[in-house]
Coordinates of C-alpha atoms and ligand atoms in Angstrom, one line a residue:
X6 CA 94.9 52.7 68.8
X7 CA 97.0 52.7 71.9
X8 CA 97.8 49.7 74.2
X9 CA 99.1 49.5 77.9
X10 CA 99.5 46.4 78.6
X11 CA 99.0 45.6 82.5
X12 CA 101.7 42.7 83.8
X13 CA 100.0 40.2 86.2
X14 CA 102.2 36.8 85.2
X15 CA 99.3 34.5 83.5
X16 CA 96.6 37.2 84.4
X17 CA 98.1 39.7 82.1
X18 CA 95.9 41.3 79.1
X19 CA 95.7 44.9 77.1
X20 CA 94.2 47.7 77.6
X21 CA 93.2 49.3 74.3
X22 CA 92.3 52.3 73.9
X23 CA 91.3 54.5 70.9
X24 CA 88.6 55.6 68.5
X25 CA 86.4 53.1 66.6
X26 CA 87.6 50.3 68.2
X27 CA 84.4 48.5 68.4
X28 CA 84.0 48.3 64.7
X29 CA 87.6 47.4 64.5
X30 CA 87.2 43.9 62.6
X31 CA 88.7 41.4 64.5
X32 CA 89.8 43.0 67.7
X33 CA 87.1 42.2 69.6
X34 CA 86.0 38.7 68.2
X35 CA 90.5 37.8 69.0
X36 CA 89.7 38.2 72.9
X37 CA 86.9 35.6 72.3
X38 CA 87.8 32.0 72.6
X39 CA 84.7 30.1 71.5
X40 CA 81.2 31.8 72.6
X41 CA 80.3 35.4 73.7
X42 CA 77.6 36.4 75.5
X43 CA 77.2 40.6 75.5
X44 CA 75.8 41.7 78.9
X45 CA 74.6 45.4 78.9
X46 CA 71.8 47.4 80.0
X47 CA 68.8 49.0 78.5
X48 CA 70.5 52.3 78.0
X49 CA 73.3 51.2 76.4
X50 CA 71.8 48.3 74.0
X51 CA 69.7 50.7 72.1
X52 CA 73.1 52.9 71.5
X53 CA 75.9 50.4 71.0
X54 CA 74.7 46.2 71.4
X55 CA 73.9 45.9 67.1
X56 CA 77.8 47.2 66.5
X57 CA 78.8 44.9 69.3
X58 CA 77.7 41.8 67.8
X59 CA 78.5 43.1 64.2
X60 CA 81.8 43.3 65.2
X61 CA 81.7 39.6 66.1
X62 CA 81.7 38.8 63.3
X63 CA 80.9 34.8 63.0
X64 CA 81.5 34.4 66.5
X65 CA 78.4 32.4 67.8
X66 CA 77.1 35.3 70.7
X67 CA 74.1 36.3 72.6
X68 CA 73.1 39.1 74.7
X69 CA 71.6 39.7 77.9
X70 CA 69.7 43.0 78.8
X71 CA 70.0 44.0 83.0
X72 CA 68.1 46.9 83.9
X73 CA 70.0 50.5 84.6
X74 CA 71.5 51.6 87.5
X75 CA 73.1 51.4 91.1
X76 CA 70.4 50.0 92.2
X77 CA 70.1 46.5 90.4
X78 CA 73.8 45.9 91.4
X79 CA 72.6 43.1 93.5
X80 CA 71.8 39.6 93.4
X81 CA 68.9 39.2 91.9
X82 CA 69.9 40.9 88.8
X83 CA 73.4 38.8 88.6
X84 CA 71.2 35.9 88.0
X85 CA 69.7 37.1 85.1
X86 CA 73.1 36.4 83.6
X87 CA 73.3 32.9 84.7
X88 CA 69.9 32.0 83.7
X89 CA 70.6 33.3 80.0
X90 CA 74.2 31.3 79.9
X91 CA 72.4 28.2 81.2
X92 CA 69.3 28.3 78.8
X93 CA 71.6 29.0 76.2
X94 CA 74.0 25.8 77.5
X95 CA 77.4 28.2 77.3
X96 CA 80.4 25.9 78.7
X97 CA 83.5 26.8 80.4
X98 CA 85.2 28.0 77.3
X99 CA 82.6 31.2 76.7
X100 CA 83.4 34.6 76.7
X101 CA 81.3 37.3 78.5
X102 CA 81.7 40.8 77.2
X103 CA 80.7 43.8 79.6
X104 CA 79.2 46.5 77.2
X105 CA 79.0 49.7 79.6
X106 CA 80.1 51.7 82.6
X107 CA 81.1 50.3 86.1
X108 CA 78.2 48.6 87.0
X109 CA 78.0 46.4 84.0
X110 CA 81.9 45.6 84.2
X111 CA 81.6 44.8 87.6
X112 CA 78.6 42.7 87.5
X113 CA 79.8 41.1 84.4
X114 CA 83.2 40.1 85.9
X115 CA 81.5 38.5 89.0
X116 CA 79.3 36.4 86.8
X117 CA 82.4 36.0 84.8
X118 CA 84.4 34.9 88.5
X119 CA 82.0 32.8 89.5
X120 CA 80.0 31.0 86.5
X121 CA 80.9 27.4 86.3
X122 CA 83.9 28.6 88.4
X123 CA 84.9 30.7 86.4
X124 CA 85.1 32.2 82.5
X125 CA 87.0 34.7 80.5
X126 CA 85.8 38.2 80.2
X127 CA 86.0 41.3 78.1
X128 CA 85.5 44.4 79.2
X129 CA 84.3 47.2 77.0
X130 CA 83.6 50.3 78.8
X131 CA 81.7 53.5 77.9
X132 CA 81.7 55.8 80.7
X133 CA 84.8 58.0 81.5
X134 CA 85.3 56.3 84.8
X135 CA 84.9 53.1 83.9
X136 CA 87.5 53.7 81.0
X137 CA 89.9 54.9 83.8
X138 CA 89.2 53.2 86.6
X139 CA 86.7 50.1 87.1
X140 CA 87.8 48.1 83.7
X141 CA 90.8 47.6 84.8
X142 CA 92.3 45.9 88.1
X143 CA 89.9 42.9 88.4
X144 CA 87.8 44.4 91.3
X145 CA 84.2 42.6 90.5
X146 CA 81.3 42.6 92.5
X147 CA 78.0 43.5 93.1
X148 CA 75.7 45.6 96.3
X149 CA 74.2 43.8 99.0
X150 CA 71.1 45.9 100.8
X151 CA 73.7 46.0 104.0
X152 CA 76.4 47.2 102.0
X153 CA 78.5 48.4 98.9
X154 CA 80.5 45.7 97.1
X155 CA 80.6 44.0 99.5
X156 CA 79.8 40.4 97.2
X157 CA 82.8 40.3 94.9
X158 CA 86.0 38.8 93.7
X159 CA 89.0 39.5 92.4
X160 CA 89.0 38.3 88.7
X161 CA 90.9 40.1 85.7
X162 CA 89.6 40.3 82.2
X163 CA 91.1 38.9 79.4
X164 CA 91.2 42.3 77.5
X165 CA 90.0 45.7 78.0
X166 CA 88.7 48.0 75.2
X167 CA 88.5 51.6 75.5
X168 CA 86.5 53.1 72.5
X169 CA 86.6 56.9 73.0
X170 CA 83.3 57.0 70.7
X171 CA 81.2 55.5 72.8
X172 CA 81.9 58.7 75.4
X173 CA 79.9 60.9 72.4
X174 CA 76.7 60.3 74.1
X175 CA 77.8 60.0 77.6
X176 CA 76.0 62.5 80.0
X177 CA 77.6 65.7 80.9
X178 CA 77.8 65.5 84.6
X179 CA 78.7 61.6 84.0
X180 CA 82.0 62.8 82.2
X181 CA 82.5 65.1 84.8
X182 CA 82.5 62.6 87.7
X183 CA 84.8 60.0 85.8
X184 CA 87.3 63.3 85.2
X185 CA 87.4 63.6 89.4
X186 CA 89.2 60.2 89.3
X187 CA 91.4 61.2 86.2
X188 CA 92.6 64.2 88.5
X189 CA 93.3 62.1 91.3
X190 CA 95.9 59.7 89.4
X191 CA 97.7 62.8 89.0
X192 CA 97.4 63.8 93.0
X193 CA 98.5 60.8 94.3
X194 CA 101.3 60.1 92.1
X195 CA 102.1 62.1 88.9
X196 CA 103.0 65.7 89.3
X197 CA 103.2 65.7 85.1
X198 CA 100.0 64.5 84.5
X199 CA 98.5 66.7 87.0
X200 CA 100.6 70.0 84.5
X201 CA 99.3 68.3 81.7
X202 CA 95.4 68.0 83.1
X203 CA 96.0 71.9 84.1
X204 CA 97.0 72.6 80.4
X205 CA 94.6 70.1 78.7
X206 CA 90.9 70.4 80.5
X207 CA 89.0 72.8 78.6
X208 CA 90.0 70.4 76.0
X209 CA 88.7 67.4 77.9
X210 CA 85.7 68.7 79.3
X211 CA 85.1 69.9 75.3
X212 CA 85.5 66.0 74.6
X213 CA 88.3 66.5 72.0
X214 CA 88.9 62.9 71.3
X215 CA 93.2 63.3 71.7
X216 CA 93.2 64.9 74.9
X217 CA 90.7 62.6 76.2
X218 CA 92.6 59.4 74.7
X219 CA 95.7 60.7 76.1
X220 CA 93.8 61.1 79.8
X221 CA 92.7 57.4 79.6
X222 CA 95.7 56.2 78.2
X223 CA 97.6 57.9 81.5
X224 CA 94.9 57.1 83.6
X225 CA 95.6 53.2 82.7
X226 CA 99.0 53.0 83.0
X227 CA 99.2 54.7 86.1
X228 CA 96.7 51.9 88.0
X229 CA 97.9 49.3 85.7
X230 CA 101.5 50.4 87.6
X231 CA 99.7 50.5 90.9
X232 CA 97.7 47.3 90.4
X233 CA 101.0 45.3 89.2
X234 CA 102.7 46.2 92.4
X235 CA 99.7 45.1 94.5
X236 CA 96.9 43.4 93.2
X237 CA 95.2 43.0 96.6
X238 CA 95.5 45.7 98.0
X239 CA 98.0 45.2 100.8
X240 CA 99.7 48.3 100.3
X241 CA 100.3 50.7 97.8
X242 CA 96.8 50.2 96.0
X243 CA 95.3 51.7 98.8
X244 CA 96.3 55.0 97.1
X245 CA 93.8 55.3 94.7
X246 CA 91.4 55.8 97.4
X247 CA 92.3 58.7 97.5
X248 CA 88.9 61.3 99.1
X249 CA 87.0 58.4 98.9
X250 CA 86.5 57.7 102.6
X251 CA 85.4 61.5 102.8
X252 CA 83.6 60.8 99.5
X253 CA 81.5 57.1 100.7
X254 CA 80.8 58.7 103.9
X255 CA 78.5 61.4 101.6
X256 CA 77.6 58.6 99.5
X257 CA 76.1 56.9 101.8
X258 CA 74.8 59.9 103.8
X259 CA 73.0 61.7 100.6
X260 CA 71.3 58.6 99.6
X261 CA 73.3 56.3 96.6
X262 CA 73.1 58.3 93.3
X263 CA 71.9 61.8 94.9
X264 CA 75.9 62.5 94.5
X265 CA 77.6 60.5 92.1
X266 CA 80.4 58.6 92.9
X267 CA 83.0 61.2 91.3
X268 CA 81.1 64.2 92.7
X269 CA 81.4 62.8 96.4
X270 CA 85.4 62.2 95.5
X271 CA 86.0 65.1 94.6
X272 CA 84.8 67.0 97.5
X273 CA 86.5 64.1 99.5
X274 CA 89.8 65.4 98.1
X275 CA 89.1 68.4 98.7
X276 CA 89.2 67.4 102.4
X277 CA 92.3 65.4 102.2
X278 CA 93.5 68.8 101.0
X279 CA 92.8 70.0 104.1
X280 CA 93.7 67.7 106.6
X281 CA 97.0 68.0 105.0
X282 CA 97.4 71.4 105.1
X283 CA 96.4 71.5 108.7
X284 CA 98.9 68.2 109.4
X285 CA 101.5 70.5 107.9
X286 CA 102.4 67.9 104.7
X287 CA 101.6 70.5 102.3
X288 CA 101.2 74.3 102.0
X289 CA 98.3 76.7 101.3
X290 CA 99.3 77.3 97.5
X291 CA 99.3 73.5 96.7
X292 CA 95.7 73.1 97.7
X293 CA 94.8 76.2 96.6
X294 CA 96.4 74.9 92.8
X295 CA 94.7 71.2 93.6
X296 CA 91.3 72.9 94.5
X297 CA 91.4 75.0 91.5
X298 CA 92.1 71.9 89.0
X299 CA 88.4 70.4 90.5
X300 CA 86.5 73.5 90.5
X301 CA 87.6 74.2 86.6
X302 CA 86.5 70.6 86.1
X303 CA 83.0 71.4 87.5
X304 CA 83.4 69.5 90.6
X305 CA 82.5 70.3 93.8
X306 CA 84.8 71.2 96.2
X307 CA 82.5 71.9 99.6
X308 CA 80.5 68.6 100.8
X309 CA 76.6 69.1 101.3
X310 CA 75.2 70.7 104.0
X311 CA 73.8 68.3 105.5
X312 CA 77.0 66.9 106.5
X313 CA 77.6 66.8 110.2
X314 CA 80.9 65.9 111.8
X315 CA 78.9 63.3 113.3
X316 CA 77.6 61.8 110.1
X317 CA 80.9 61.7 108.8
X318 CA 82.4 59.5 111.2
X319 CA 79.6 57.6 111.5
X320 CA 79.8 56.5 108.0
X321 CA 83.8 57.2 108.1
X322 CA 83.8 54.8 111.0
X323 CA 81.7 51.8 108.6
X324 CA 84.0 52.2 105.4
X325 CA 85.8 49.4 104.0
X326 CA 89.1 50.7 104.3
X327 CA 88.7 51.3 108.2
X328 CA 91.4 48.5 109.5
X329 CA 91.6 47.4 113.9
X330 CA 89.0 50.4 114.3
X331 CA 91.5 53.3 112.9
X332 CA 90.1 55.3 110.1
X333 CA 92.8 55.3 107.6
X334 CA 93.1 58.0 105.2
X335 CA 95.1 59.1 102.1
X336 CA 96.9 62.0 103.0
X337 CA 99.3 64.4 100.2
X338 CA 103.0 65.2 100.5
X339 CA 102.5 67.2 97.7
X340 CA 101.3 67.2 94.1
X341 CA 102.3 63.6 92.9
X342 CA 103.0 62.5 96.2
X343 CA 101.0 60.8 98.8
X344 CA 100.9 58.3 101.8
X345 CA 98.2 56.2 103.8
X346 CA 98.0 56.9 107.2
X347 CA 96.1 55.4 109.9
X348 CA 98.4 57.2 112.6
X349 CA 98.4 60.8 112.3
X350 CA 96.7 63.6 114.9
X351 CA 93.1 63.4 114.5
X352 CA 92.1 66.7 115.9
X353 CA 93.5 67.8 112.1
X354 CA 90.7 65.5 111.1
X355 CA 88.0 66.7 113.4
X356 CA 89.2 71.0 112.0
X357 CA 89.0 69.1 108.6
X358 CA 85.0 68.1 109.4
X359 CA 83.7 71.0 111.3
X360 CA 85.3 73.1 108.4
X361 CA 83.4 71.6 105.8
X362 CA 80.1 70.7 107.7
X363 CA 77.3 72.6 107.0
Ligands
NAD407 P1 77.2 53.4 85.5 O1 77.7 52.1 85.1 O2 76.0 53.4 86.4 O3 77.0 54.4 84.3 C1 76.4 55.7 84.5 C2 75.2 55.9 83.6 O4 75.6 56.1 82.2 C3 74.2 54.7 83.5 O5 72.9 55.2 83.5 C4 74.6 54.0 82.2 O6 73.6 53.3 81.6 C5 74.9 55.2 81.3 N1 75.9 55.0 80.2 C6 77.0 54.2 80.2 N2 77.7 54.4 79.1 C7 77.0 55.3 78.4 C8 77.2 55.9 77.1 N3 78.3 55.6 76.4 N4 76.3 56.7 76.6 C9 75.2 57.1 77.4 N5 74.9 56.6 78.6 C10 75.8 55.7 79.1 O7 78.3 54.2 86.3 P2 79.9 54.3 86.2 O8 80.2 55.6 86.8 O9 80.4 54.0 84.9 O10 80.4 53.2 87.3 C11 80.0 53.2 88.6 C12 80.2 51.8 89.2 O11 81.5 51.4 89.1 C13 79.8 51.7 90.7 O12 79.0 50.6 90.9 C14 81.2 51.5 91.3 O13 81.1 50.7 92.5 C15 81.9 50.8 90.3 N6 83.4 51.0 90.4 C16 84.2 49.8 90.4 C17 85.5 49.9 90.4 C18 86.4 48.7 90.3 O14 87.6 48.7 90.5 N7 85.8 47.6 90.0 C19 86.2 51.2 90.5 C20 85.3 52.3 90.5 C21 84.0 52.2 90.4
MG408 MG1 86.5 55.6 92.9

């Protein structure tokens, strides 16, 4: 087992990561400080929620099944949570554990932010991106019908375990997508991890368990780094954004789920690719390199056809990260290096979408 530990003052925790960590005995049930209540989905129970609350040990827990998917990111499925902690009478000293991928960590941590002001949680994700990206950083939340996150808090877990096992029966295209946000840790600030994905992907998209450990141990460290410097993103943790206002706008477009999330990113980088090249930050070979890191990855590196120019900046123009009415994007200096930019010559953005519009 391997531990980055991310530095927030009294909001600090580990990130563990490593093989059978969820039958370790004792690591889980340590994070716990009196009750535990499991929240996971009906995928996921079937697979993993026994060995969960084995591994509790004598730990009084429960669980709490939410239906799967996007679309019972809302509301109404939050409070299935509450209703179980209540019926159950869990107090201010319980412990809720997310068991699952970003949807389940995020809903879990806003039930978590927001239960009788607020309780500890445990993350415990199983898909590639949540291992890399949504456990950690405290972002929780859940959909409203007008718009993405856009309910949420900011509320850090107490500990996050990364079992590489649980990947084993993680979807194909699933671990592809959470690899598109791997890649672009090493874009936006780590030339060496970006060699070391070149020289390391057949084994990662093989799922050898070392190379992938080593990816999500990377991956941590480099947005526990980010987070630490700006939890809020006022600044610099605008970075890991990375394609994604290319990548929402097709999101959103498409229809939520037509393209996963890491699909739509990594065709969004590929655009940031080229508005880059055309601003003159970077040259032809780099993005031809960058471009051929997705593509051997399985990612797509063209958005869908039905992708006008309009349609871009209409959903470009509704994204979060649009501040005073500039579209702000995350533009490379080279492989490792990257700024945000709200200020830079937009017909480079209009080549960028006619080029890649159906
Ligand atoms: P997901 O949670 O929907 O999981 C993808 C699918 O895989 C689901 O059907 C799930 O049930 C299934 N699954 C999960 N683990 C499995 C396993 N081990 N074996 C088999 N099937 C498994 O999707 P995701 O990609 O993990 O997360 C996407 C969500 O994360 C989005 O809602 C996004 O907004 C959020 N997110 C949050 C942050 C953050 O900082 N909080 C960052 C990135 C993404
Ligand atoms: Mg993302």
């Amino acid at each position: 087992m391997q531990t980055v530990n991310i530095d927030l003052g009294n909001r600090s925790y580990p990130i563990h990561i490593g093989s059978g960590l969820i039958d370790q005995q004792g690591l889980l049930a340590s994070h716990v400080r009196d009750r535990a209540m499991v929240v996971t989905n009906e995928t996921i129970a079937p697979l993993y929620l026994d060995k969960t609350l084995a591994a509790l040990g004598n730990v009084p827990s429960s669980s709490v099944i939410l239906k799967d998917g996007e679309s019972f990111k809302n509301l109404d499925e939050l409070n299935h949570i509450f209703s179980a902690l209540l019926n159950e009478n869990f107090d201010r000293s319980c412990t809720l554990i997310a068991l699952g991928g970003g949807v389940i960590g995020d809903m879990t941590g806003y039930a978590a932010a927001s239960y009788q002001r607020g309780v500890d949680f445990i993350q415990l994700p199983t898909t590639l991106l949540s291992q890399v990206d949504s456990s950690v950083g405290g972002k929780t939340g859940v959909n409203h019908a007008l718009g993405k996150n856009m309910i949420g808090a900011f509320h850090q877990p107490v500990a996050v375990i990364a079992d590489m096992d649980t990947l084993a029966t993680l979807d194909e295209r699933e671990l592809r997508a959470g690899l598109a946000e791997v890649i672009k840790y090493g874009f936006i600030i780590d030339s060496d991890f970006f060699s070391w994905l070149e020289d390391n992907m057949d084994a990662l998209l093989s799922r050898d368990p070392a190379a992938t450990g080593e990816a999500v141990r990377r991956s941590c460290e480099i947005k526990a780094r980010v987070v630490e410097a700006d939890e809020r993103e006022h600044g610099m943790r605008a970075l890991l954004n990375l394609g994604h206002t290319f990548g929402h706008a097709i999101e959103a477009a498409m229809g939520y789920g037509t393209w996963l999330h890491g699909e739509a990113v990594s065709a969004g980088i590929a655009m940031a690719l080229d508005t880059s090249v055309r601003l003159g930050l970077i040259d032809e070979a780099i993005r031809t390199r960058g471009l051929r890191l997705l593509e051997r990855a399985g990612l797509p590196i063209r958005a869908p056809s039905q992708m006008t120019p309009e349609v871009f900046l209409k959903y470009m123009a509704r994204d979060k990260k649009v501040s005073a009415g500039a579209v702000r994007l995350i533009l490379l200096d080279g492989i490792g290096r990257s700024h945000v930019s709200a200020d830079f010559d937009h017909s480079a953005l209009h080549a960028t979408l006619e080029h890649f519009s159906g």
